PDB file of C-alpha atoms in Angstrom:
ATOM      1  CA  UNK A   7      14.970   9.309  -2.360  1.00 83.00           C
ATOM      2  CA  UNK A   8      16.135   7.367  -5.350  1.00 88.00           C
ATOM      3  CA  UNK A   9      14.524   4.023  -5.120  1.00 90.00           C
ATOM      4  CA  UNK A  10      16.139   1.210  -7.033  1.00 89.00           C
ATOM      5  CA  UNK A  11      14.611  -2.028  -7.900  1.00 89.00           C
ATOM      6  CA  UNK A  12      16.689  -5.174  -7.644  1.00 89.00           C
ATOM      7  CA  UNK A  13      14.891  -6.425 -10.794  1.00 88.00           C
ATOM      8  CA  UNK A  14      16.295  -7.355 -14.223  1.00 90.00           C
ATOM      9  CA  UNK A  15      13.488  -5.828 -16.402  1.00 90.00           C
ATOM     10  CA  UNK A  16      14.111  -7.852 -19.611  1.00 93.00           C
ATOM     11  CA  UNK A  17      14.191 -11.039 -17.497  1.00 93.00           C
ATOM     12  CA  UNK A  18      11.029 -10.006 -15.624  1.00 91.00           C
ATOM     13  CA  UNK A  19       9.168  -9.299 -18.846  1.00 90.00           C
ATOM     14  CA  UNK A  20      10.237 -12.423 -20.559  1.00 94.00           C
ATOM     15  CA  UNK A  21       9.587 -14.850 -17.609  1.00 94.00           C
ATOM     16  CA  UNK A  22       6.779 -13.307 -15.586  1.00 90.00           C
ATOM     17  CA  UNK A  23       4.952 -10.327 -17.123  1.00 87.00           C
ATOM     18  CA  UNK A  24       1.403 -11.419 -17.722  1.00 86.00           C
ATOM     19  CA  UNK A  25       2.485 -15.057 -17.471  1.00 90.00           C
ATOM     20  CA  UNK A  26       2.743 -16.017 -13.814  1.00 89.00           C
ATOM     21  CA  UNK A  27       2.954 -14.449 -10.394  1.00 85.00           C
ATOM     22  CA  UNK A  28       6.341 -13.923  -8.751  1.00 86.00           C
ATOM     23  CA  UNK A  29       7.576 -12.834  -5.406  1.00 84.00           C
ATOM     24  CA  UNK A  30      10.660 -10.647  -5.322  1.00 84.00           C
ATOM     25  CA  UNK A  31      12.116 -10.612  -1.746  1.00 83.00           C
ATOM     26  CA  UNK A  32      13.994  -7.430  -1.034  1.00 84.00           C
ATOM     27  CA  UNK A  33      12.779  -5.953  -4.315  1.00 86.00           C
ATOM     28  CA  UNK A  34      13.920  -2.424  -3.427  1.00 87.00           C
ATOM     29  CA  UNK A  35      17.486  -1.979  -2.451  1.00 84.00           C
ATOM     30  CA  UNK A  36      17.876   0.079   0.721  1.00 84.00           C
ATOM     31  CA  UNK A  37      14.182   0.779   1.108  1.00 86.00           C
ATOM     32  CA  UNK A  38      13.183   3.586   3.236  1.00 87.00           C
ATOM     33  CA  UNK A  39       9.447   4.091   3.922  1.00 89.00           C
ATOM     34  CA  UNK A  40       8.438   7.493   2.757  1.00 92.00           C
ATOM     35  CA  UNK A  41       5.367   7.653   4.790  1.00 91.00           C
ATOM     36  CA  UNK A  42       4.574   6.913   8.366  1.00 91.00           C
ATOM     37  CA  UNK A  43       1.208   5.258   9.413  1.00 91.00           C
ATOM     38  CA  UNK A  44       0.230   8.430  11.161  1.00 93.00           C
ATOM     39  CA  UNK A  45       0.810  10.409   7.918  1.00 94.00           C
ATOM     40  CA  UNK A  46      -1.133   7.890   5.923  1.00 95.00           C
ATOM     41  CA  UNK A  47      -3.993   8.228   8.452  1.00 95.00           C
ATOM     42  CA  UNK A  48      -3.814  11.954   7.991  1.00 96.00           C
ATOM     43  CA  UNK A  49      -4.100  11.691   4.224  1.00 97.00           C
ATOM     44  CA  UNK A  50      -7.292   9.558   4.771  1.00 97.00           C
ATOM     45  CA  UNK A  51      -8.802  12.455   6.733  1.00 98.00           C
ATOM     46  CA  UNK A  52      -8.707  14.687   3.688  1.00 98.00           C
ATOM     47  CA  UNK A  53     -11.912  15.008   1.558  1.00 97.00           C
ATOM     48  CA  UNK A  54      -9.958  14.925  -1.766  1.00 98.00           C
ATOM     49  CA  UNK A  55      -8.244  11.571  -1.031  1.00 98.00           C
ATOM     50  CA  UNK A  56      -9.873   8.301  -1.838  1.00 97.00           C
ATOM     51  CA  UNK A  57      -9.570   5.972   1.175  1.00 97.00           C
ATOM     52  CA  UNK A  58     -11.211   3.161   2.963  1.00 96.00           C
ATOM     53  CA  UNK A  59     -11.109   1.157   6.167  1.00 96.00           C
ATOM     54  CA  UNK A  60     -11.591  -2.655   5.908  1.00 94.00           C
ATOM     55  CA  UNK A  61     -12.305  -4.578   8.996  1.00 94.00           C
ATOM     56  CA  UNK A  62     -13.607  -7.939  10.009  1.00 93.00           C
ATOM     57  CA  UNK A  63     -15.094  -9.534  13.051  1.00 89.00           C
ATOM     58  CA  UNK A  64     -16.562 -13.019  13.449  1.00 90.00           C
ATOM     59  CA  UNK A  65     -16.136 -13.669   9.809  1.00 86.00           C
ATOM     60  CA  UNK A  66     -18.098 -10.543   8.692  1.00 92.00           C
ATOM     61  CA  UNK A  67     -16.183  -8.007   6.603  1.00 92.00           C
ATOM     62  CA  UNK A  68     -17.042  -4.319   6.522  1.00 93.00           C
ATOM     63  CA  UNK A  69     -15.766  -1.365   4.579  1.00 94.00           C
ATOM     64  CA  UNK A  70     -16.214   2.261   5.272  1.00 96.00           C
ATOM     65  CA  UNK A  71     -14.966   4.998   2.957  1.00 98.00           C
ATOM     66  CA  UNK A  72     -13.216   8.204   3.953  1.00 97.00           C
ATOM     67  CA  UNK A  73     -12.717  10.934   4.655  1.00 98.00           C
ATOM     68  CA  UNK A  74     -12.306   9.839   8.280  1.00 97.00           C
ATOM     69  CA  UNK A  75     -12.661  12.148  11.205  1.00 96.00           C
ATOM     70  CA  UNK A  76     -11.151   9.868  13.918  1.00 95.00           C
ATOM     71  CA  UNK A  77      -9.666   6.432  14.392  1.00 94.00           C
ATOM     72  CA  UNK A  78     -10.598   6.139  18.051  1.00 93.00           C
ATOM     73  CA  UNK A  79     -13.241   3.582  17.374  1.00 92.00           C
ATOM     74  CA  UNK A  80     -10.735   1.067  15.985  1.00 93.00           C
ATOM     75  CA  UNK A  81      -9.516  -1.930  17.898  1.00 92.00           C
ATOM     76  CA  UNK A  82      -5.877  -3.201  18.024  1.00 92.00           C
ATOM     77  CA  UNK A  83      -6.722  -5.992  15.655  1.00 93.00           C
ATOM     78  CA  UNK A  84      -8.470  -6.923  12.357  1.00 94.00           C
ATOM     79  CA  UNK A  85      -8.445  -3.787  10.245  1.00 94.00           C
ATOM     80  CA  UNK A  86      -6.592  -2.180   7.385  1.00 93.00           C
ATOM     81  CA  UNK A  87      -6.501   1.470   6.059  1.00 95.00           C
ATOM     82  CA  UNK A  88      -6.080   1.803   2.249  1.00 94.00           C
ATOM     83  CA  UNK A  89      -5.296   5.125   0.603  1.00 95.00           C
ATOM     84  CA  UNK A  90      -5.361   5.487  -3.187  1.00 94.00           C
ATOM     85  CA  UNK A  91      -3.290   7.750  -5.382  1.00 94.00           C
ATOM     86  CA  UNK A  92      -0.808   8.554  -2.620  1.00 95.00           C
ATOM     87  CA  UNK A  93       1.669   9.470  -5.343  1.00 93.00           C
ATOM     88  CA  UNK A  94      -0.583  12.494  -6.157  1.00 95.00           C
ATOM     89  CA  UNK A  95      -0.801  13.698  -2.594  1.00 96.00           C
ATOM     90  CA  UNK A  96       2.590  12.938  -1.046  1.00 95.00           C
ATOM     91  CA  UNK A  97       5.603  13.910  -3.042  1.00 94.00           C
ATOM     92  CA  UNK A  98       8.195  11.651  -1.277  1.00 94.00           C
ATOM     93  CA  UNK A  99       5.906   8.632  -1.979  1.00 93.00           C
ATOM     94  CA  UNK A 100       5.671   9.589  -5.633  1.00 93.00           C
ATOM     95  CA  UNK A 101       9.373   8.653  -5.897  1.00 93.00           C
ATOM     96  CA  UNK A 102       8.257   4.971  -5.464  1.00 92.00           C
ATOM     97  CA  UNK A 103       6.757   5.118  -9.003  1.00 91.00           C
ATOM     98  CA  UNK A 104       9.950   6.076 -10.706  1.00 91.00           C
ATOM     99  CA  UNK A 105      11.465   2.527 -10.857  1.00 90.00           C
ATOM    100  CA  UNK A 106       8.371   1.302 -12.720  1.00 88.00           C
ATOM    101  CA  UNK A 107       8.812   3.786 -15.618  1.00 86.00           C
ATOM    102  CA  UNK A 108      10.101   0.755 -17.568  1.00 86.00           C
ATOM    103  CA  UNK A 109       6.475  -0.148 -17.991  1.00 85.00           C
ATOM    104  CA  UNK A 110       4.218   1.644 -20.501  1.00 85.00           C
ATOM    105  CA  UNK A 111       2.404   4.714 -19.181  1.00 84.00           C
ATOM    106  CA  UNK A 112      -0.963   3.179 -19.954  1.00 86.00           C
ATOM    107  CA  UNK A 113      -0.052   0.296 -17.451  1.00 84.00           C
ATOM    108  CA  UNK A 114       0.479   2.459 -14.535  1.00 85.00           C
ATOM    109  CA  UNK A 115      -2.416   3.767 -12.589  1.00 87.00           C
ATOM    110  CA  UNK A 116      -1.460   4.964  -9.003  1.00 90.00           C
ATOM    111  CA  UNK A 117       0.196   4.154  -5.873  1.00 91.00           C
ATOM    112  CA  UNK A 118      -2.080   2.681  -3.197  1.00 91.00           C
ATOM    113  CA  UNK A 119      -0.624   2.423   0.275  1.00 91.00           C
ATOM    114  CA  UNK A 120      -2.155   0.354   2.995  1.00 90.00           C
ATOM    115  CA  UNK A 121      -1.520  -0.057   6.725  1.00 91.00           C
ATOM    116  CA  UNK A 122      -2.739  -3.117   8.675  1.00 90.00           C
ATOM    117  CA  UNK A 123      -2.739  -4.042  12.311  1.00 91.00           C
ATOM    118  CA  UNK A 124      -2.419  -7.715  13.332  1.00 91.00           C
ATOM    119  CA  UNK A 125      -5.225  -9.641  11.654  1.00 89.00           C
ATOM    120  CA  UNK A 126      -5.892  -6.934   9.214  1.00 88.00           C
ATOM    121  CA  UNK A 127      -6.435  -7.540   5.567  1.00 82.00           C
ATOM    122  CA  UNK A 128      -8.970  -6.941   2.825  1.00 79.00           C
ATOM    123  CA  UNK A 129     -10.458 -10.472   2.499  1.00 74.00           C
ATOM    124  CA  UNK A 130     -10.595 -12.440  -0.692  1.00 70.00           C
ATOM    125  CA  UNK A 131     -10.296 -10.336  -3.747  1.00 65.00           C
ATOM    126  CA  UNK A 132     -10.260 -10.718  -7.485  1.00 60.00           C
ATOM    127  CA  UNK A 133      -8.198  -8.322  -9.539  1.00 62.00           C
ATOM    128  CA  UNK A 134      -8.952  -8.027 -13.247  1.00 61.00           C
ATOM    129  CA  UNK A 135      -5.829  -5.903 -13.944  1.00 60.00           C
ATOM    130  CA  UNK A 136      -2.063  -6.238 -13.595  1.00 60.00           C
ATOM    131  CA  UNK A 137      -1.095  -5.531 -10.049  1.00 66.00           C
ATOM    132  CA  UNK A 138       2.374  -4.917  -8.703  1.00 64.00           C
ATOM    133  CA  UNK A 139       2.522  -4.897  -4.905  1.00 66.00           C
ATOM    134  CA  UNK A 140       5.245  -4.783  -2.318  1.00 64.00           C
ATOM    135  CA  UNK A 141       5.359  -5.056   1.434  1.00 67.00           C
ATOM    136  CA  UNK A 142       7.407  -2.860   3.604  1.00 67.00           C
ATOM    137  CA  UNK A 143       7.682  -3.613   7.299  1.00 62.00           C
ATOM    138  CA  UNK A 144       6.751  -0.851   9.812  1.00 54.00           C
ATOM    139  CA  UNK A 145       9.936  -0.300  11.822  1.00 45.00           C
ATOM    140  CA  UNK A 146      10.631   1.602  15.069  1.00 40.00           C
ATOM    141  CA  UNK A 147       9.982   0.988  18.726  1.00 32.00           C
ATOM    142  CA  UNK A 148       6.457  -0.407  19.191  1.00 36.00           C
ATOM    143  CA  UNK A 149       5.424   0.681  15.677  1.00 36.00           C
ATOM    144  CA  UNK A 150       4.069  -2.659  14.504  1.00 33.00           C
ATOM    145  CA  UNK A 151       0.383  -2.871  15.400  1.00 40.00           C
ATOM    146  CA  UNK A 152       0.269   0.656  16.887  1.00 42.00           C
ATOM    147  CA  UNK A 153      -3.036   2.348  16.142  1.00 41.00           C
ATOM    148  CA  UNK A 154      -3.084   5.330  13.732  1.00 41.00           C
ATOM    149  CA  UNK A 155      -4.248   8.471  15.587  1.00 38.00           C
TER     150      UNK A 155
END
């Protein structure tokens, strides 16, 4: 897949880069998700892959680190699965990095992909580095909120 950003790089660098946050709706033209929630869950079961589950109940947050053997213990709400360096483990996902080659190499770390069910999230976080993130909807019959198996 040849992902294209709907972004004017010179304008972005001049107006936003390291100056202020910006939301770019429909940032990728014709976005197709390269990885299903089940494939992401499968990656998180591999010992070489850095992953974590973040959940919360009654205001208490909990994190557990992969590899995971099962997801059967998870409820239908209040958790997120995060997988680091997906671009190193899943070639179709690596294509998501190509549009960011306008940035210097030392500014690019890896592609983290997360999946959240309703109420899922990671809580309040403080990031001391530049972070570019985008959100892609899970599409398909009954896919949103469906548990990873």
